[in-house]
Amino acid sequence: MRIFPAIIKKLKFLPIPFAIPSFSRSLAAYGNRSNPIMDHPNCYSVLADHLRNRRIDEARALFSRIQLPSVYLCTKMIAGYAENGRLKDALDLFDEMPVKDVVMWNSMIKGCVGCGDVGMAMELLDEMPERNVVSYTTVITGFLKFGMVEEAEVLFREMPSRDITSWNAMVSGYFENGRVEEALRLFEMMPHRNVVSWTTVICGLDRHERSDEALLSFAKMLGFGIKPNSSTFASVLTACATTKDLVLGCEIHAASTKAGLRFDVYVTASLITFYATCLKIDDSCRVFQEKIHKNVVVWTSLVTAYTLYHMHKNALSLFARMLQNCIPPNQSSFTSALNSTCEVQSVDHGKEIHCLAFKLGFNADAHVGNSLVVLYSKCGDMSDGLLMFNEIKDKNIVSWNSIIVGCARHGLGNHALGLFAQMVRKDVVIDDITLAGLLTACSHSGMFGKARAIFDYFSMSMEIIKMEHYACMVDILCRDGRLDEAESLVNNMPVEPNLLVWVVLLSGCAKHCDVEFAERAAEKVFQLDPNCSAAYVMLSNMYAAIGRWDDVERIRVEMKRKRNIVKQPGFSWVNVRGPFGTPEMLEKKN
């Protein structure tokens, strides 16, 4: 029965999506009827297709009919179980094996790491009769993935021998856990470095806001005669985007083309992002159009570029085109599309994208879930926002911040404080956005005393207080009518107040029509920005409220004639028969 492998190979190239699955069912039925000792190459092709497409039950049924499966086939089945989250099935099959080679052991260890059970991976490593460098490196990678840096260091030191992959894994893990100096120190100690080593350092430095050093490392790499690959070019372009170095980025673009990577997926995606970050969205579109075969990474890059460029209508249109071209979205695609939907505040479009994300299994993804929380809260549907938050399985700091800021937007101060209490119980490390959300929630709920207590606590115990928090606290004190206390807070700040703080103080004083306080704050504002239109408008409105019309006229004359200052008009997005736009845009169009 050598006909089966030839048929399978031909079916792989047919444009029929269910060709191999249907044939595999026939193959399984044949095996069930005649009960032969099935040929392993036949089984492997079908089994691999099942596992690759997550048809784990069909793979299991086919595997159970194989008499005397080889160690190689068992190893593939163990890996397939683990990759599909069936760790218990993988361990059961592993325990049943009378003969285990080092590849099977390593596959089982890798499966435990992939499923998040690093403890079991370490137990298997201890039980392993013959370990190799792959065994150690896999467990070290698992430790580093879950922040167990000290355990990884101990195991790394215990390795009888290390190859360049184990060194690279340790350097990468240090970067991932914020240990930048340790990563650089270990990199310098490496006996040999390859392109992966250098790319890891370039990427790690850029991720930790040391982009200039990342670009310098790239120059050093070239000096050592190391030829960059597509990942290197992509990382360097990301660093150029961070520094907004258009000239260097264009040179890297030319170098990548010369290296034969013009149509590389990751280089193309990085180029699209780079040009958009440097305010060259037309160049981003040109790079996108030049790419003949576009995958989801390339499409998503331009969708994200449009979102960052505030071209939200273009982002949503491109997302729709991507679906029309039968490109299944990934996590980043959904996140960018939802962010654009959020900005135009179209909850109907957001719900359509939400339904698609649910169908494709992204509903519980943290990044997609965070975007949905923001969307629903911004569009006034806080109940769905809370529901979406509860559905997120692995909540990160962004998840908590999104729901707290949503509660703040809707005046749900007590709910925001309750969520903060949950964060404390779960040992979630808060950041400056958490604090800003809490202060805003208390402010919008009239809980001024609690806001002051929170601000005082964090200003003494943590170094997350930023200028925005002082501005928020000044606004809270002004809302409570404590103008003298607000001015005192500004004058006694440990750093020099910026324009935002003085404008907030001016706004609070103007609302209370306290001319003396307002004029002092306005003087500071004009020292920092003589053309601040908001300050002129607030002063004019305050003078009008107390009947000082001469001062109103003076302010308006100064705005119009002396400085040609105009108030920036507010706007909102509306949706009329499909297209998004501001009222002014739609009026011009009609």
Coordinates of C-alpha atoms in Angstrom, one line a residue, residues 1-441:
M1 CA 0.0 0.0 0.0
R2 CA 2.5 2.6 -1.1
I3 CA -0.2 4.6 -3.0
F4 CA -1.2 6.6 0.0
P5 CA 1.9 8.9 0.3
A6 CA 1.7 9.9 -3.4
I7 CA -2.0 10.7 -3.1
I8 CA -1.4 12.8 0.0
K9 CA 1.3 14.8 -1.6
K10 CA -0.9 15.6 -4.6
L11 CA -3.9 16.6 -2.4
K12 CA -1.7 19.1 -0.6
F13 CA -1.4 21.2 -3.7
L14 CA -5.0 21.1 -4.7
P15 CA -7.1 24.2 -4.1
I16 CA -9.6 22.2 -2.1
P17 CA -9.5 23.2 1.6
F18 CA -10.9 19.9 2.9
A19 CA -9.1 17.6 0.5
I20 CA -6.6 16.1 3.1
P21 CA -9.2 15.9 5.9
S22 CA -11.6 14.0 3.7
F23 CA -8.9 11.7 2.5
S24 CA -7.7 11.1 6.1
R25 CA -11.2 10.0 7.0
S26 CA -11.1 7.5 4.2
L27 CA -7.7 6.4 5.3
A28 CA -8.9 6.0 8.9
A29 CA -12.0 4.1 7.7
Y30 CA -9.8 1.8 5.7
G31 CA -7.6 1.1 8.7
N32 CA -10.7 0.5 10.9
R33 CA -12.0 -2.1 8.4
S34 CA -9.0 -4.1 7.6
N35 CA -6.9 -3.3 10.7
P36 CA -3.5 -3.2 9.0
I37 CA -0.2 -2.1 10.4
M38 CA -0.4 1.3 8.8
D39 CA 2.6 2.8 7.1
H40 CA 4.1 5.6 9.2
P41 CA 4.8 8.1 6.3
N42 CA 1.1 7.9 5.4
C43 CA 0.1 8.5 9.0
Y44 CA 2.5 11.2 9.6
S45 CA 1.3 13.4 6.7
V46 CA -2.3 13.1 7.8
L47 CA -1.5 13.4 11.5
A48 CA 0.6 16.5 10.9
D49 CA -2.2 18.1 9.0
H50 CA -4.7 17.4 11.8
L51 CA -2.3 18.8 14.5
R52 CA -1.4 21.8 12.4
N53 CA -5.1 22.7 12.0
R54 CA -5.9 22.0 15.6
R55 CA -8.1 19.0 14.9
I56 CA -6.7 17.3 17.9
D57 CA -9.6 14.7 18.4
E58 CA -9.2 13.5 14.8
A59 CA -5.5 13.2 15.3
R60 CA -6.0 11.3 18.5
A61 CA -8.5 8.9 16.8
L62 CA -6.0 8.3 13.9
F63 CA -3.1 7.8 16.3
S64 CA -5.0 5.2 18.4
R65 CA -5.4 3.0 15.3
I66 CA -1.7 2.8 14.6
Q67 CA 0.0 -0.4 15.6
L68 CA 3.5 -0.1 17.0
P69 CA 4.0 3.6 16.4
S70 CA 7.6 4.7 16.1
V71 CA 9.3 6.9 18.7
Y72 CA 9.3 9.7 16.1
L73 CA 5.5 9.5 15.6
C74 CA 4.9 9.4 19.3
T75 CA 7.1 12.5 19.8
K76 CA 5.1 14.4 17.2
M77 CA 1.8 13.4 18.9
I78 CA 3.2 14.5 22.3
A79 CA 4.2 17.9 20.8
G80 CA 0.8 18.2 19.1
Y81 CA -1.1 17.6 22.4
A82 CA 1.0 20.2 24.2
E83 CA 0.8 22.8 21.5
N84 CA -3.0 22.5 21.6
G85 CA -3.1 22.9 25.4
R86 CA -3.7 19.2 26.2
L87 CA -0.8 18.9 28.6
K88 CA -2.3 16.0 30.5
D89 CA -2.8 13.9 27.4
A90 CA 0.8 14.7 26.4
L91 CA 2.1 13.6 29.8
D92 CA -0.1 10.4 29.8
L93 CA 1.3 9.4 26.3
F94 CA 4.8 10.2 27.4
D95 CA 4.5 8.0 30.5
E96 CA 3.2 5.1 28.4
M97 CA 6.3 5.1 26.2
P98 CA 8.6 2.2 27.0
V99 CA 11.4 3.8 25.1
K100 CA 12.1 7.5 25.2
D101 CA 15.0 9.2 23.3
V102 CA 16.4 12.6 24.1
V103 CA 14.2 14.2 21.4
M104 CA 11.1 13.0 23.1
W105 CA 12.2 14.2 26.5
N106 CA 13.0 17.6 25.1
S107 CA 9.7 17.7 23.3
M108 CA 7.8 17.0 26.5
I109 CA 9.8 19.6 28.4
K110 CA 9.1 22.2 25.7
G111 CA 5.4 21.3 25.9
C112 CA 5.3 21.9 29.7
V113 CA 7.0 25.3 29.2
G114 CA 4.6 26.2 26.5
C115 CA 1.6 25.3 28.7
G116 CA 3.0 27.3 31.6
D117 CA 4.0 24.4 33.9
V118 CA 7.7 25.3 34.4
G119 CA 7.8 23.2 37.6
M120 CA 6.9 20.0 35.7
A121 CA 9.5 20.9 33.1
M122 CA 12.2 21.1 35.8
E123 CA 11.0 17.8 37.3
L124 CA 11.4 16.2 33.9
L125 CA 14.8 17.7 33.5
D126 CA 15.9 16.2 36.8
E127 CA 14.5 12.8 35.8
M128 CA 16.1 12.9 32.3
P129 CA 18.8 10.2 32.0
E130 CA 20.8 12.0 29.3
R131 CA 20.5 15.8 29.1
N132 CA 21.8 17.9 26.3
V133 CA 22.1 21.7 25.8
V134 CA 18.6 21.8 24.3
S135 CA 17.1 20.4 27.5
Y136 CA 18.8 23.0 29.7
T137 CA 18.0 25.9 27.3
T138 CA 14.3 25.0 27.1
V139 CA 13.9 25.1 30.9
I140 CA 15.9 28.3 31.2
T141 CA 13.7 29.9 28.6
G142 CA 10.7 28.8 30.6
F143 CA 12.0 30.3 33.8
L144 CA 12.8 33.6 32.0
K145 CA 9.4 33.7 30.4
F146 CA 7.7 33.7 33.7
G147 CA 10.1 36.1 35.5
M148 CA 12.0 33.5 37.4
V149 CA 15.4 35.1 36.6
E150 CA 17.3 33.7 39.6
E151 CA 16.3 30.1 38.9
A152 CA 17.3 30.6 35.3
E153 CA 20.7 32.0 36.4
V154 CA 21.3 29.0 38.6
L155 CA 20.5 26.5 35.9
F156 CA 22.6 28.4 33.4
R157 CA 25.6 28.2 35.7
E158 CA 25.0 24.5 36.2
M159 CA 25.1 23.7 32.4
P160 CA 28.0 21.4 31.7
S161 CA 28.4 23.1 28.3
R162 CA 26.7 26.0 26.6
D163 CA 26.1 26.7 22.9
I164 CA 25.4 30.1 21.3
T165 CA 21.6 29.4 21.5
S166 CA 21.7 29.1 25.3
W167 CA 23.7 32.3 25.6
N168 CA 21.3 34.1 23.4
A169 CA 18.3 32.8 25.4
M170 CA 19.8 34.1 28.6
V171 CA 20.6 37.6 27.1
S172 CA 17.0 37.8 25.6
G173 CA 15.5 36.8 29.0
Y174 CA 17.4 39.5 30.8
F175 CA 16.0 42.1 28.4
E176 CA 12.5 40.7 28.7
N177 CA 12.6 41.0 32.5
G178 CA 14.0 44.5 32.5
R179 CA 17.6 43.5 33.5
V180 CA 19.3 45.6 30.8
E181 CA 22.7 45.9 32.4
E182 CA 22.9 42.2 33.2
A183 CA 22.0 41.5 29.5
L184 CA 24.7 43.8 28.2
R185 CA 27.2 42.3 30.7
L186 CA 26.4 38.8 29.6
F187 CA 26.6 39.8 26.0
E188 CA 30.1 41.1 26.5
M189 CA 31.1 37.8 28.1
M190 CA 29.9 35.6 25.2
P191 CA 32.7 33.6 23.6
H192 CA 31.1 33.9 20.2
R193 CA 28.3 36.1 18.9
N194 CA 26.2 35.6 15.8
V195 CA 23.6 37.7 14.1
V196 CA 20.9 36.5 16.5
S197 CA 23.0 37.7 19.5
W198 CA 23.4 41.2 18.0
T199 CA 19.8 41.4 16.9
T200 CA 18.7 40.5 20.4
V201 CA 20.7 43.3 21.9
I202 CA 19.5 45.8 19.3
C203 CA 15.9 44.9 19.9
G204 CA 16.2 44.8 23.7
L205 CA 17.9 48.2 23.9
D206 CA 15.2 49.8 21.7
R207 CA 12.4 48.2 23.8
H208 CA 13.9 49.8 26.9
E209 CA 14.1 53.3 25.4
R210 CA 17.8 53.2 24.6
S211 CA 17.4 53.4 20.8
D212 CA 20.5 55.4 20.3
E213 CA 22.5 52.6 21.9
A214 CA 20.6 50.1 19.7
L215 CA 21.7 51.9 16.6
L216 CA 25.3 52.1 17.9
S217 CA 25.2 48.3 18.4
F218 CA 24.1 47.9 14.8
A219 CA 27.1 49.9 13.7
K220 CA 29.4 47.7 15.9
M221 CA 27.8 44.6 14.4
L222 CA 28.6 45.8 10.9
G223 CA 32.1 46.6 12.0
F224 CA 32.6 43.0 13.1
G225 CA 31.6 41.8 9.7
I226 CA 28.3 40.3 10.8
K227 CA 25.7 40.3 8.0
P228 CA 22.3 41.5 9.2
N229 CA 19.2 39.4 8.5
S230 CA 15.6 40.4 8.1
S231 CA 15.0 40.5 11.9
T232 CA 18.0 42.8 12.3
F233 CA 16.8 45.2 9.7
A234 CA 13.3 45.1 11.2
S235 CA 14.7 45.9 14.7
V236 CA 16.9 48.7 13.4
L237 CA 14.0 50.3 11.5
T238 CA 12.0 50.1 14.8
A239 CA 14.8 52.0 16.5
C240 CA 14.9 54.6 13.7
A241 CA 11.2 55.0 14.2
T242 CA 11.6 55.6 17.9
T243 CA 14.3 58.2 17.3
K244 CA 12.4 59.6 14.2
D245 CA 15.7 59.5 12.3
L246 CA 14.3 59.7 8.8
V247 CA 17.7 59.9 7.1
L248 CA 19.2 56.8 8.7
G249 CA 15.9 54.9 8.2
C250 CA 16.0 55.6 4.5
E251 CA 19.6 54.4 4.4
I252 CA 18.5 51.2 6.2
H253 CA 15.7 50.8 3.7
A254 CA 18.2 51.0 0.8
A255 CA 20.5 48.5 2.5
S256 CA 17.7 46.0 3.1
T257 CA 16.7 46.3 -0.6
K258 CA 20.3 45.7 -1.6
A259 CA 20.5 42.7 0.7
G260 CA 17.6 41.1 -1.2
L261 CA 14.9 41.8 1.5
R262 CA 12.7 44.2 -0.4
F263 CA 9.7 41.9 -0.2
D264 CA 10.5 40.4 3.2
V265 CA 7.3 40.5 5.3
Y266 CA 8.9 41.8 8.5
V267 CA 11.1 44.3 6.8
T268 CA 8.1 45.6 4.9
A269 CA 6.0 45.8 8.1
S270 CA 8.7 47.7 9.9
L271 CA 9.2 50.1 6.9
I272 CA 5.4 50.9 7.0
T273 CA 5.5 51.7 10.7
F274 CA 8.8 53.6 10.4
Y275 CA 7.5 56.0 7.6
A276 CA 4.2 56.5 9.4
T277 CA 6.0 57.4 12.7
C278 CA 8.2 59.9 10.7
L279 CA 5.0 61.5 9.4
K280 CA 5.5 60.0 5.9
I281 CA 2.2 58.1 5.6
D282 CA 2.4 58.4 1.7
D283 CA 5.7 56.4 1.8
S284 CA 4.0 53.9 4.1
C285 CA 1.3 53.4 1.5
R286 CA 3.9 53.1 -1.3
V287 CA 5.8 50.4 0.5
F288 CA 2.5 48.6 1.1
Q289 CA 1.5 48.8 -2.6
E290 CA 4.9 47.5 -3.7
K291 CA 4.5 44.4 -1.7
I292 CA 2.9 41.8 -4.1
H293 CA 2.0 39.0 -1.7
K294 CA 0.7 40.7 1.5
N295 CA 0.1 38.6 4.6
V296 CA -1.7 39.6 7.8
V297 CA 1.5 41.3 9.2
V298 CA 1.8 43.7 6.3
W299 CA -1.9 44.5 6.2
T300 CA -1.9 45.1 10.0
S301 CA 1.1 47.4 9.8
L302 CA -0.7 49.8 7.5
V303 CA -3.9 49.6 9.6
T304 CA -1.9 50.4 12.7
A305 CA -0.1 53.2 10.8
Y306 CA -3.4 54.8 9.8
T307 CA -4.6 54.5 13.4
L308 CA -1.4 56.2 14.8
Y309 CA -1.8 58.9 12.1
H310 CA -5.4 59.5 13.2
M311 CA -6.7 58.5 9.8
H312 CA -9.3 56.3 11.4
K313 CA -11.7 56.1 8.4
N314 CA -8.7 54.8 6.3
A315 CA -7.8 52.3 9.0
L316 CA -11.3 50.9 9.1
S317 CA -11.6 50.8 5.3
L318 CA -8.3 49.0 5.0
F319 CA -9.4 46.5 7.7
A320 CA -12.5 45.8 5.6
R321 CA -10.4 45.3 2.5
M322 CA -8.2 42.9 4.4
L323 CA -11.3 40.8 5.2
Q324 CA -12.5 41.0 1.6
N325 CA -9.1 39.6 0.5
C326 CA -9.7 36.6 2.8
I327 CA -6.8 37.6 5.2
P328 CA -7.8 36.4 8.7
P329 CA -7.0 39.2 11.2
N330 CA -4.6 38.6 14.1
Q331 CA -4.5 40.1 17.5
S332 CA -2.8 43.3 16.4
S333 CA -5.3 43.7 13.5
F334 CA -8.3 43.6 15.9
T335 CA -6.6 45.9 18.4
S336 CA -5.8 48.6 15.8
A337 CA -9.3 48.4 14.1
L338 CA -11.0 48.6 17.5
N339 CA -8.8 51.6 18.5
S340 CA -9.9 53.4 15.3
T341 CA -13.5 52.5 16.0
C342 CA -13.1 53.8 19.5
E343 CA -11.8 57.1 18.2
V344 CA -14.8 57.7 15.9
Q345 CA -17.0 56.3 18.7
S346 CA -19.0 54.0 16.4
V347 CA -20.3 51.3 18.7
D348 CA -22.1 49.5 15.9
H349 CA -18.9 49.0 13.9
G350 CA -17.2 48.0 17.2
K351 CA -19.8 45.3 17.9
E352 CA -19.3 43.9 14.4
I353 CA -15.6 43.6 14.9
H354 CA -16.2 42.2 18.4
C355 CA -18.4 39.4 16.8
L356 CA -15.7 38.6 14.4
A357 CA -13.1 38.4 17.1
F358 CA -15.3 36.1 19.1
K359 CA -15.7 33.8 16.1
L360 CA -12.0 33.6 15.5
G361 CA -11.2 32.9 19.2
F362 CA -9.8 36.3 20.2
N363 CA -12.5 37.2 22.6
A364 CA -10.6 36.4 25.7
D365 CA -7.3 37.8 24.4
A366 CA -6.0 40.5 26.8
H367 CA -5.0 43.0 24.0
V368 CA -8.3 42.7 22.1
G369 CA -10.3 42.6 25.4
N370 CA -8.6 45.8 26.5
S371 CA -9.5 47.6 23.3
L372 CA -13.1 46.4 23.7
V373 CA -13.3 47.7 27.3
V374 CA -12.1 51.1 26.1
L375 CA -14.5 51.1 23.1
Y376 CA -17.6 50.3 25.2
S377 CA -16.7 52.7 28.0
K378 CA -16.0 55.5 25.5
C379 CA -19.3 54.9 23.7
G380 CA -21.3 55.1 26.9
D381 CA -22.0 51.3 27.3
M382 CA -20.2 50.8 30.6
S383 CA -22.2 47.6 31.4
D384 CA -20.7 45.8 28.3
G385 CA -17.3 47.3 29.2
L386 CA -17.5 45.7 32.7
L387 CA -18.7 42.4 31.1
M388 CA -15.8 42.4 28.6
F389 CA -13.3 43.1 31.4
N390 CA -14.6 40.1 33.4
E391 CA -14.2 37.9 30.3
I392 CA -10.4 38.6 29.9
K393 CA -8.6 35.6 31.2
D394 CA -5.1 37.0 31.8
K395 CA -5.6 40.5 32.9
N396 CA -2.6 42.8 32.7
I397 CA -2.0 46.3 34.0
V398 CA -3.6 47.8 30.8
S399 CA -6.8 45.8 31.5
W400 CA -7.1 47.2 35.0
N401 CA -6.2 50.7 33.8
S402 CA -8.8 50.6 31.0
I403 CA -11.7 49.7 33.2
I404 CA -10.7 52.2 36.0
V405 CA -10.4 55.0 33.4
G406 CA -13.8 53.9 32.0
C407 CA -15.3 54.1 35.5
A408 CA -13.8 57.5 35.9
R409 CA -15.3 58.7 32.6
H410 CA -18.8 57.6 33.9
G411 CA -18.4 59.0 37.4
L412 CA -18.3 55.5 39.0
G413 CA -15.8 56.5 41.7
N414 CA -16.7 53.8 44.2
H415 CA -16.5 51.1 41.6
A416 CA -13.1 52.4 40.5
L417 CA -11.9 52.3 44.1
G418 CA -13.2 48.7 44.4
L419 CA -11.3 47.7 41.4
F420 CA -8.2 49.3 42.8
A421 CA -8.7 47.2 46.0
Q422 CA -8.8 44.1 43.8
M423 CA -5.5 45.2 42.2
V424 CA -3.9 45.5 45.6
R425 CA -5.1 42.0 46.7
K426 CA -3.8 40.5 43.5
D427 CA -0.4 42.2 43.8
V428 CA -0.8 44.0 40.5
V429 CA 1.9 46.8 40.3
I430 CA 0.1 50.0 39.6
D431 CA 1.5 52.7 37.3
D432 CA 1.0 56.4 36.6
I433 CA -2.1 55.7 34.5
T434 CA -3.8 53.8 37.4
L435 CA -3.2 56.8 39.7
A436 CA -4.6 59.3 37.1
G437 CA -7.7 57.1 36.6
L438 CA -8.3 56.9 40.4
L439 CA -7.9 60.7 40.8
T440 CA -10.3 61.4 37.9
A441 CA -12.8 58.9 39.2

